[in-house]
XYZ file of C-alpha atoms in Angstrom:
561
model
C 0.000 0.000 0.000
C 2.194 2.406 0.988
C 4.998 1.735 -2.453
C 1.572 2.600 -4.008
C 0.724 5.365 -2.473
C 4.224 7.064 -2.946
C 4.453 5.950 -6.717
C 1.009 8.289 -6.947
C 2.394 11.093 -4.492
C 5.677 11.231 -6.951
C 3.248 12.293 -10.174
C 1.447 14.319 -7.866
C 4.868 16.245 -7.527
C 5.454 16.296 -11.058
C 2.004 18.205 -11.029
C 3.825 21.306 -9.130
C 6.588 21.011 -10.895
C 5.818 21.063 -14.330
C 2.087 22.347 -14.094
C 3.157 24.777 -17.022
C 3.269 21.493 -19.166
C 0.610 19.386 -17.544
C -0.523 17.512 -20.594
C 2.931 16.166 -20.707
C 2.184 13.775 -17.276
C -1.539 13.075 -18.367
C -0.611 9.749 -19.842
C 1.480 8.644 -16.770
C -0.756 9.915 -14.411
C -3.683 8.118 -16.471
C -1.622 5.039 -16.159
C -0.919 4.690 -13.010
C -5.020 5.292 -11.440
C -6.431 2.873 -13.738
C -3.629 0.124 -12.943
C -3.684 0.594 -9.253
C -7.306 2.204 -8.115
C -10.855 1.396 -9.657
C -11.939 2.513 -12.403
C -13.943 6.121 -11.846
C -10.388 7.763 -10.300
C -9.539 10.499 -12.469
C -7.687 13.968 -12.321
C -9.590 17.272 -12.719
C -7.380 20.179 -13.990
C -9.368 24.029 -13.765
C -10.445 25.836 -16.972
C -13.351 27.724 -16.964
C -14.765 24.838 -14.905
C -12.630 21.833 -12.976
C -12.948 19.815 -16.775
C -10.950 16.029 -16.486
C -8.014 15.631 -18.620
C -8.647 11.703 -18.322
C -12.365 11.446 -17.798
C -13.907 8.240 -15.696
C -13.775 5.408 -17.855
C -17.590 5.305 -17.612
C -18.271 8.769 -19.044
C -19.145 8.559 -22.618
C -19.278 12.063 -24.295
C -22.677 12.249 -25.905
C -24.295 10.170 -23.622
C -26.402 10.575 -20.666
C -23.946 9.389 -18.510
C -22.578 12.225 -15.925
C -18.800 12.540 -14.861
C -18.599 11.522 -11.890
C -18.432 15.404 -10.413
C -21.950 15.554 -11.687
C -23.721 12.940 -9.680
C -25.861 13.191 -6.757
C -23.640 12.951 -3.478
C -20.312 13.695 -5.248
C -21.427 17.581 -6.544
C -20.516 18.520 -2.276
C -17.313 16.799 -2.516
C -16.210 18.771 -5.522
C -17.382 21.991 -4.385
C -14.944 21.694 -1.181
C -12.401 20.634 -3.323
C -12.674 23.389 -5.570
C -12.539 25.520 -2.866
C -9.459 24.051 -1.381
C -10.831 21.878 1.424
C -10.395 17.840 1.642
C -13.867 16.256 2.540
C -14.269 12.862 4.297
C -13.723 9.867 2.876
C -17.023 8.843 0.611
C -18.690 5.840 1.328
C -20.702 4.489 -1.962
C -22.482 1.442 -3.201
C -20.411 -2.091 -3.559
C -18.505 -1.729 -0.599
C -16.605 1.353 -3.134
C -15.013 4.285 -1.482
C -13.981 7.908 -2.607
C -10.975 9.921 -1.844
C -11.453 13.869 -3.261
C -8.797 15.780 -2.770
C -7.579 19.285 -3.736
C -3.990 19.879 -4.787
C -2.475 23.425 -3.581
C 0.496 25.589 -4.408
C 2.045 27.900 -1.776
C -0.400 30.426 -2.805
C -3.419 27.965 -1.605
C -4.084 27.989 -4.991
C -5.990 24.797 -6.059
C -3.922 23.718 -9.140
C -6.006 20.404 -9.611
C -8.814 17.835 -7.581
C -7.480 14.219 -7.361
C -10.441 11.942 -7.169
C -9.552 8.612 -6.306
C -12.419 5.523 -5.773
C -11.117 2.118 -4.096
C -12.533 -0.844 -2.190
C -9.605 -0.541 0.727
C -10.123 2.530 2.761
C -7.381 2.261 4.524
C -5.528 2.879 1.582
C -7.561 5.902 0.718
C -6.974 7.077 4.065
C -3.249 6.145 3.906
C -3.076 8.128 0.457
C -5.111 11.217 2.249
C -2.586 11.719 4.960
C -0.075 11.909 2.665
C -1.536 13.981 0.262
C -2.266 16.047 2.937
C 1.407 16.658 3.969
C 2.399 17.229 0.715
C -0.045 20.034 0.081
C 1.761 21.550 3.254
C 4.843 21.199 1.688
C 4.265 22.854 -1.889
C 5.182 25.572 -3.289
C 5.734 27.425 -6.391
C 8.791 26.165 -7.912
C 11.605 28.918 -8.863
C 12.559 27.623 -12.969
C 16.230 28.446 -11.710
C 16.007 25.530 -9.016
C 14.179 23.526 -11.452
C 17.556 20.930 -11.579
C 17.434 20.738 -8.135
C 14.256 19.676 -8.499
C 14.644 17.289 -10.818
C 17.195 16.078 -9.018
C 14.896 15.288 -5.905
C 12.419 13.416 -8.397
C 15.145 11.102 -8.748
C 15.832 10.525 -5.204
C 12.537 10.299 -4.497
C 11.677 7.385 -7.220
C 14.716 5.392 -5.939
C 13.636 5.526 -2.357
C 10.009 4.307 -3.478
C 11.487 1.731 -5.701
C 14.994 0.683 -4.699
C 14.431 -0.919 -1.662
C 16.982 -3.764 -1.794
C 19.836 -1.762 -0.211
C 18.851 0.540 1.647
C 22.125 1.765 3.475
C 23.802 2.630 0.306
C 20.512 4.255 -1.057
C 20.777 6.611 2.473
C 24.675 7.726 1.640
C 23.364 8.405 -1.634
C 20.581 10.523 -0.653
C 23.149 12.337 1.363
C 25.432 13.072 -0.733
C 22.843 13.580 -3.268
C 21.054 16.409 -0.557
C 24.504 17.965 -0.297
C 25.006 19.158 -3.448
C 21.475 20.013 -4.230
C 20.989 22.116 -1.099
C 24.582 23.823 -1.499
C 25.451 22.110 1.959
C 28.850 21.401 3.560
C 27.296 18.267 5.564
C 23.991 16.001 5.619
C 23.205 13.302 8.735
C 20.971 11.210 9.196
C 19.739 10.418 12.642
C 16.842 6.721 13.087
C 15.178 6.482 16.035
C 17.259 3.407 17.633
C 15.708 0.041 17.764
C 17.016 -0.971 20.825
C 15.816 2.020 23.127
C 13.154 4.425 21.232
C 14.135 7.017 23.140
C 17.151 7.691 21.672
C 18.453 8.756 17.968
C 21.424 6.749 16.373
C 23.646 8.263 13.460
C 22.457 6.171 10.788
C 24.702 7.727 7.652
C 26.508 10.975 7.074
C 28.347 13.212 4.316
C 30.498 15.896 4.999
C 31.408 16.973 8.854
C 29.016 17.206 10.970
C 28.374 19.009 14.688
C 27.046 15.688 15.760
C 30.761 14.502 15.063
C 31.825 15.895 18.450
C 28.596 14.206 20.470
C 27.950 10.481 20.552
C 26.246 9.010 17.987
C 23.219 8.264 20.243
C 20.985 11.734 20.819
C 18.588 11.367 23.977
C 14.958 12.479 22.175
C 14.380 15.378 24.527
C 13.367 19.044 24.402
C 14.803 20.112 27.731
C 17.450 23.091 27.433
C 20.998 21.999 25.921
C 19.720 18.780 24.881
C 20.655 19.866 21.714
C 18.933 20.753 18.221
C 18.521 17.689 17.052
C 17.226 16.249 20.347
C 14.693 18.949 19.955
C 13.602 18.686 16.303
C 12.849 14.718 17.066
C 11.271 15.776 20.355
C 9.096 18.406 18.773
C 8.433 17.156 15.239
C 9.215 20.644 14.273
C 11.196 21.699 10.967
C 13.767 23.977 12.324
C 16.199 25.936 10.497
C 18.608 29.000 11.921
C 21.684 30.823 11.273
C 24.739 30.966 13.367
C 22.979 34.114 15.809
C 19.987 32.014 16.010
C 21.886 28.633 16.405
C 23.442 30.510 19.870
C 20.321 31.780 21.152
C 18.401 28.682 21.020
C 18.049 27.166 24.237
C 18.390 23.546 22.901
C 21.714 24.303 21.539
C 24.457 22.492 23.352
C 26.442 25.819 24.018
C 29.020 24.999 26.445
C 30.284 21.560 24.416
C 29.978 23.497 20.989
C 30.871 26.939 21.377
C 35.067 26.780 19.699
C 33.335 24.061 17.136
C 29.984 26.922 16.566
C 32.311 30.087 16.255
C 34.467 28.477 13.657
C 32.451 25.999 12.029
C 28.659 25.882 12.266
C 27.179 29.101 10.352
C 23.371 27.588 9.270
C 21.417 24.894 10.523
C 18.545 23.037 9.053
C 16.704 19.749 10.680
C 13.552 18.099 10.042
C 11.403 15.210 11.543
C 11.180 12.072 9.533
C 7.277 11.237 10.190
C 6.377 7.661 9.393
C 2.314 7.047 8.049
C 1.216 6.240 11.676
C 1.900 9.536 12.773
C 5.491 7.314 14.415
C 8.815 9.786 14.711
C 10.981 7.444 13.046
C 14.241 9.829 12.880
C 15.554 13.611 12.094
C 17.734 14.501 8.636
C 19.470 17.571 9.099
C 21.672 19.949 6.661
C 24.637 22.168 7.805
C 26.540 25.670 6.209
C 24.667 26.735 3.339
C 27.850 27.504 1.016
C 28.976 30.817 0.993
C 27.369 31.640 4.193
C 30.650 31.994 6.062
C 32.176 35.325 7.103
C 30.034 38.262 8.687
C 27.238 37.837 5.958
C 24.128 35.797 8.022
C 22.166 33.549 6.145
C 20.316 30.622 6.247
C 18.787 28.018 4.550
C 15.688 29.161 2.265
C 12.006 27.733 2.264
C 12.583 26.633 -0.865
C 15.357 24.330 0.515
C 13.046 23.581 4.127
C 10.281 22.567 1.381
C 13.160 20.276 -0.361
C 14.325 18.522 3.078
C 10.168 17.857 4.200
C 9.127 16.326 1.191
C 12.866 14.062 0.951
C 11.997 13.127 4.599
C 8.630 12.236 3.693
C 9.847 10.083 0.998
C 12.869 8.144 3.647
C 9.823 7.492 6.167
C 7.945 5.946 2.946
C 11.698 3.764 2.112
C 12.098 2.854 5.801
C 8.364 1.430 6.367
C 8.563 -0.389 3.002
C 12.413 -2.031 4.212
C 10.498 -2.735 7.035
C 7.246 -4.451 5.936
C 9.711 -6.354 3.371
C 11.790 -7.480 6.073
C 8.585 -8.631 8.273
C 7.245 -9.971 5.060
C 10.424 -12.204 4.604
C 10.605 -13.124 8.254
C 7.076 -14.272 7.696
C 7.178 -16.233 4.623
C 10.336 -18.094 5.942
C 8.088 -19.419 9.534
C 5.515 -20.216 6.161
C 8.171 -22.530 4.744
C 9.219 -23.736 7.840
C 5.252 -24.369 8.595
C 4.844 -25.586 5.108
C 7.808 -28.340 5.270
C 7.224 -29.295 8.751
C 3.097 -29.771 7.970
C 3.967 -31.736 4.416
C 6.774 -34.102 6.910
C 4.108 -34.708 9.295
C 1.192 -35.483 6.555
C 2.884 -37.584 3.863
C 5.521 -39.747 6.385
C 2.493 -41.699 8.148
C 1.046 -42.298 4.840
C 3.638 -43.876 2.876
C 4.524 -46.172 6.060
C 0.625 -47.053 6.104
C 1.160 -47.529 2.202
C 4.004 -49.953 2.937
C 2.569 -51.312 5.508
C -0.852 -51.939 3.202
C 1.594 -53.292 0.471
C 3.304 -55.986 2.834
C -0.071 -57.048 4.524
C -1.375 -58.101 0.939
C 1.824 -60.031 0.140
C 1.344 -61.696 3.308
C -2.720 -62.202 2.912
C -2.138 -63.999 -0.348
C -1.076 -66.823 1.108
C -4.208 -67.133 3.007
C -6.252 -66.902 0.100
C -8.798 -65.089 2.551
C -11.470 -62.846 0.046
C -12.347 -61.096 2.728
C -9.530 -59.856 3.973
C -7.814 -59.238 0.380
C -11.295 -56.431 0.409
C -10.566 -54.958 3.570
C -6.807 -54.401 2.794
C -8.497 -53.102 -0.786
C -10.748 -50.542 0.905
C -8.024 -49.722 2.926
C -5.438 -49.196 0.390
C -8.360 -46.980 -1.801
C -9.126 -44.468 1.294
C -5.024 -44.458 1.664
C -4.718 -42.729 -2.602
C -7.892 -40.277 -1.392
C -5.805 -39.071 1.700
C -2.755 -38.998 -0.143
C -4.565 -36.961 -2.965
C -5.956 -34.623 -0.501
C -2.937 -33.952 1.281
C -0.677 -33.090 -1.921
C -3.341 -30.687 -2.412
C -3.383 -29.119 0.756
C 0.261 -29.003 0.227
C -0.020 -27.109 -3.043
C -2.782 -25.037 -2.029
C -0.036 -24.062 0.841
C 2.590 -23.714 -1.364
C 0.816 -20.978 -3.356
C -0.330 -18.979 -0.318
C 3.462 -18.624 0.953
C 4.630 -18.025 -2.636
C 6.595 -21.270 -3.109
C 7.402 -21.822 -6.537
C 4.370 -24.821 -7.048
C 6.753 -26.943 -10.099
C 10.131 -27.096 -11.072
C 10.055 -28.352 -14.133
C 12.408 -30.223 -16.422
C 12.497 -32.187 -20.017
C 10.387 -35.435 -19.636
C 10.922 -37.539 -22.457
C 7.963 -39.919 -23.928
C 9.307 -43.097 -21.876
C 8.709 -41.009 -18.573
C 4.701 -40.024 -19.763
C 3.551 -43.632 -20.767
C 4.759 -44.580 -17.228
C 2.831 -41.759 -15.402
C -0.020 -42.862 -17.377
C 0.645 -46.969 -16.288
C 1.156 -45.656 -12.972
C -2.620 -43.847 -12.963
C -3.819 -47.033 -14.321
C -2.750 -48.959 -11.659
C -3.834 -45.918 -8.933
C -7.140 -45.954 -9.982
C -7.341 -49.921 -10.655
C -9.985 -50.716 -7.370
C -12.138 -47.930 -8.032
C -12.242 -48.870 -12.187
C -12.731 -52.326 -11.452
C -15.660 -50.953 -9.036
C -17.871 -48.700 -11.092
C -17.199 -50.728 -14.303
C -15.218 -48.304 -15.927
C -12.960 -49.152 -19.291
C -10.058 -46.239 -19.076
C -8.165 -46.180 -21.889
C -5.064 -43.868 -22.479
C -3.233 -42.836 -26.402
C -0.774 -40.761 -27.884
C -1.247 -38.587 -30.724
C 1.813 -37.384 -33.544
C 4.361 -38.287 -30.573
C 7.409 -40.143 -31.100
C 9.936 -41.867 -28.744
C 12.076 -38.903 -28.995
C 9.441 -36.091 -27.883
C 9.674 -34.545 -24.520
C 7.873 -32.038 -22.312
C 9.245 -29.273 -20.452
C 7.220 -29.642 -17.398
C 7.437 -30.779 -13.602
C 6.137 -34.499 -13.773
C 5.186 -35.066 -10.239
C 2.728 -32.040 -10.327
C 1.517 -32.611 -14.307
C 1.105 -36.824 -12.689
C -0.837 -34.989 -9.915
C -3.217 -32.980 -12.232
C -4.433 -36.020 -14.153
C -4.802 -38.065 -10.777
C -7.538 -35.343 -9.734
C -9.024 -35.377 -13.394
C -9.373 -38.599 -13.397
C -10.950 -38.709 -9.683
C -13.376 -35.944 -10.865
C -14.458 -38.218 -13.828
C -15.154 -41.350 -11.782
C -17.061 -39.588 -9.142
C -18.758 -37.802 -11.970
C -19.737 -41.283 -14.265
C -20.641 -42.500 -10.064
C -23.056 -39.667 -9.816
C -25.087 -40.662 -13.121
C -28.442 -41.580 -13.143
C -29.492 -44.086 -14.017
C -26.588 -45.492 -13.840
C -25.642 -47.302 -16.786
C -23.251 -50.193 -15.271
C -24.527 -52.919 -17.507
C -23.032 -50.668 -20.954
C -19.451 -50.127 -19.428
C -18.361 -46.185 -18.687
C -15.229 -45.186 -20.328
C -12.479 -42.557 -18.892
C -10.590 -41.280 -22.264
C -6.968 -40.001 -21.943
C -5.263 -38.346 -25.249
C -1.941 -37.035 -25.185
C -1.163 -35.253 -28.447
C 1.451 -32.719 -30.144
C 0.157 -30.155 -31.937
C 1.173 -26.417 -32.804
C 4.458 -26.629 -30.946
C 2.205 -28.003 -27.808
C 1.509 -30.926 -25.754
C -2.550 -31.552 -25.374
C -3.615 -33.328 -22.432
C -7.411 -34.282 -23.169
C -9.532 -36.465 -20.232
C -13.071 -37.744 -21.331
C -15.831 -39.103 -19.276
C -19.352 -39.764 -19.913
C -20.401 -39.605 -16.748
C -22.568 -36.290 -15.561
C -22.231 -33.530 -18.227
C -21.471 -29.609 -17.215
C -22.943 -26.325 -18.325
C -20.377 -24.078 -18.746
C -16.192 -24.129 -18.791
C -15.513 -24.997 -14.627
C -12.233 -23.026 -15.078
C -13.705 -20.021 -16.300
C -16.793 -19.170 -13.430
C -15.965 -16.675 -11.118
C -14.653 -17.446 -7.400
C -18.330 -16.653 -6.646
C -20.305 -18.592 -8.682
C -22.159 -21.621 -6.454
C -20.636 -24.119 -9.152
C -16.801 -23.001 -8.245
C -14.289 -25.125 -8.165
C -13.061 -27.230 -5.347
C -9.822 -27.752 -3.995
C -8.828 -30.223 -6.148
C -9.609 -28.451 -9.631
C -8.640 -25.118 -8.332
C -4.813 -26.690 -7.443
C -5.213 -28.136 -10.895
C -5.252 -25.055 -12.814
C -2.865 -22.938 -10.582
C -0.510 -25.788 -11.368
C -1.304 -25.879 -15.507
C -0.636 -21.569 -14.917
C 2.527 -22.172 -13.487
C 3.733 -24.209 -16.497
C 2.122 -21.501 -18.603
C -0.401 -23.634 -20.307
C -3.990 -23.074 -20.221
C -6.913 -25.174 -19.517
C -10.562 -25.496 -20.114
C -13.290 -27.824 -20.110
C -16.837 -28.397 -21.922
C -19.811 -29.937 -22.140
C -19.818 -33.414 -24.557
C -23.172 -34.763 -25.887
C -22.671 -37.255 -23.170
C -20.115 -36.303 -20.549
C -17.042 -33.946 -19.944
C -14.248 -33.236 -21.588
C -11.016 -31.414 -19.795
C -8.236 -30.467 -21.557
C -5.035 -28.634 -21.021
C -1.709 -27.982 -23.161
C 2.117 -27.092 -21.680
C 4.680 -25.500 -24.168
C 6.838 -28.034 -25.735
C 9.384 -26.311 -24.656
C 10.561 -23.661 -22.012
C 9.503 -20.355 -21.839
């Protein structure tokens, strides 16, 4: 949510910077609301009235269908906007809700409405605390700075995108702030993750005051605790020059005043806010070039504007290392879960299997019927259990993002014995229901292969072929006296391999694979780790109705892809 949120609050910025040549951003801008929010988000730009430069998707010019600044219970929105005031979040129909939000220059001059529609509030309210902040933070850009503007656009993308390094992404943001803000030193101070209450140099350019001090800072605001101390105490921006720095009561005089007289002539620091309102450290600038000597000056707004929105963008980089980090810590106790639940399932089943296998050597020399049935039963309910679990294992798999296959060239030799091997699987339950199954391979010769992970292709066909016995089982009448017949084809065609499995057993309506999650005829567990499987190989799969029956069929590339 909150690499989202930044991605939008970057074009935002590229609104106040280059509003001059806003038609130039429409298309990006356009891009990224209809890939990342629902469909009626657009961005409103004033003429003689707040007109769209990318309408809602559902306006049709022409047509009696109103933008969506037209409708009943949106026109109030608007009219705050336009007046450069945020209303509350909109609640709407479908569980849908609306985010309209003015954009401002310095001048509280609304420069453009956002209007943003999404199912997840909390992202909408996530995106409206930020938006709000940055409308704090604008202003009207001077066209000489426009380089160093430019230049923070570029930070600012690689601290919202660049997340897999972050302490070499924090030197170069400080040396990158340096020489954009015409400073002799940039620090950056985290609030310290084994005490909170205390800031910890995180990375530096140039020389700093802070060289001189430890590199923990108490967070306080009691006198000579020092300006940095106080900027993280008061979430304040503050900036002075080398009169103020010596009048402030935080300032550290008695430890600093050689080091001030000679060295320190500005100071700027700001408070590096994270989304939850949670201080999560201070960046701070020193000596404005050419601010040395009698001449007293200090940093400008422009460059206090710079510094708050760059902080704004390192809380944004810091919370996303973060929930990455968490992330990973999480999906590794998934694995761990996943490996250790798998273990514990499939062990006790292969040593019933085995044990199953030896009692039926054993019973043949008994010659007992009855037994040979029980140990028959047995061994059936064992395949069911072992079919469930791999697919509670898959279905696992997928939810921790574990790659589902790893596939590899299977050669012809290989498929015939998966498809001897299903025989034999499904032997008790054919012999059962009276079912002929019947397997054949189409334009393939001995020297064909498959790029494709056999063990989880072997596992799709054992829960087609499951589905097409319970569905010739659930027939009526049932027509046991004609024979049922379960019809694999394997064939190459169009630089493919078609897997095709017939029954005529109870018929469908419609392709399974293509209803909705919601639909009451949805898939169950078995079908649904089916086709997640065939998408991992990149094939496709479908199935439809036959005049008698159901045909499934899915194709893998012949080759890698």
């Amino acid at each position: 949510m909150e690499q989202e949120t930044e991605k939008l609050l970057n074009l935002i910025y590229d609104i106040y910077c280059k509003y001059d040549h806003i038609h130039e951003i429409t298309s990006e801008v356009k891009g990224s609301l209809r890939t990342h929010y629902e469909t009626e988000s657009c961005l409103l730009i004033p003429n003689e009235s707040f007109e769209p430069i990318m309408p809602c998707s559902l306006y049709k010019e022409n047509e009696e269908i109103l933008h969506c600044f037209e409708r009943d219970g949106l026109k109030e929105g608007f009219l705050l906007a336009k007046k450069g005031e945020s209303p509350d979040i909109i609640p709407e129909e479908n569980a849908i809700y609306r985010l309209i939000s003015p954009l401002l220059n310095s001048n509280r001059k609304v420069i453009a409405i956002l209007n943003l529609e999404s199912k997840d509030k909390e992202l909408l309210l996530g995106i409206k605390r930020n938006i709000l902040r940055h409308i704090e933070l604008t202003v009207s850009i001077n066209r000489s700075s426009l380089e160093k503007w430019k230049s923070l656009m570029d930070i600012s993308r690689k601290l919202t995108s660049s997340i897999t390094d972050v302490p070499s992404l924090m030197k170069e943001v400080a040396h990158g702030t340096v020489e954009d803000l015409e400073a002799e030193a940039c620090s950056l101070f985290l609030v310290s993750k084994d005490n909170p209450e205390y800031l910890e140099l995180a990375y530096e350019y140039g020389c700093s005051l802070d060289k001189k001090k430890e590199v923990k800072i108490k967070i306080s605001s009691l006198e000579k605790a020092g300006l940095t101390a106080y900027v993280a105490a008061s979430r304040e921006i503050l900036s002075l020059d080398k009169e103020e720095i010596k009048k402030h009561p935080n300032w550290d005089g008695e430890s600093h005043r050689d080091y001030l007289q000679s060295h320190i002539t500005s100071w700027l620091g700001v408070p590096i806010i994270g989304s939850n309102d949670e201080l999560l450290g201070v960046i701070k600038v020193e000596n404005k070039k050419g601010t040395r000597g009698s001449e007293i000056i200090k940093f400008s707004d422009e460059d206090r504007v710079y510094l708050s929105i760059l902080a704004s963008n390192i809380a944004s980089c810091l919370e996303i290392a973060d929930y990455i980090e968490e992330k990973d810590k999480i999906s590794k106790m998934q694995s761990t879960y996943y490996y250790a639940t798998s273990h514990s399932l499939k062990t006790p089943l292969h040593g019933l299997l085995e044990s199953i296998r030896q009692l039926s050597e054993i019973s043949k020399e008994f010659n007992d019927e009855r037994l040979n049935k029980i140990l028959t039963f047995i061994k059936e309910d064992c395949y069911k259990y072992d079919r469930l679990v791999k697919n509670i294992c898959y279905s696992i798999r997928k939810d921790i993002g574990t790659p589902l296959i790893i596939p590899k060239d299977v050669i012809y030799n290989e498929i015939k014995g998966m498809m001897e091997r299903l025989k034999t699987r499904f032997s008790i339950r054919i012999e059962k229901e009276n079912i002929n199954f019947e397997y054949k391979f189409v334009n393939i010769s001995t020297k064909d292969y498959v790029y494709m992970d056999r063990d989880a292709v072997e596992d799709v066909l054992i829960n087609l072929v499951a589905n097409a016995i319970n569905a010739i089982r659930g027939r009526v009448p049932r027509e046991k006296s004609k024979g049922a017949v379960i019809k694999i084809s394997i064939e190459k065609k169009d630089g493919k391999i078609f897997f095709s499995v017939r029954d005529d057993g109870e018929g469908i309506e419609q392709d399974l694979f293509s209803m909705p999650p919601s639909h009451p005829g949805r898939l169950g567990l078995g079908l649904r780790v089916t086709k997640e499987i065939i998408f991992a190989h990149k094939g496709e799969i479908s199935s439809k109705p036959l005049d008698k029956g159901t045909e499934i069929e899915f194709w893998l590339p012949k080759e890698g892809e």
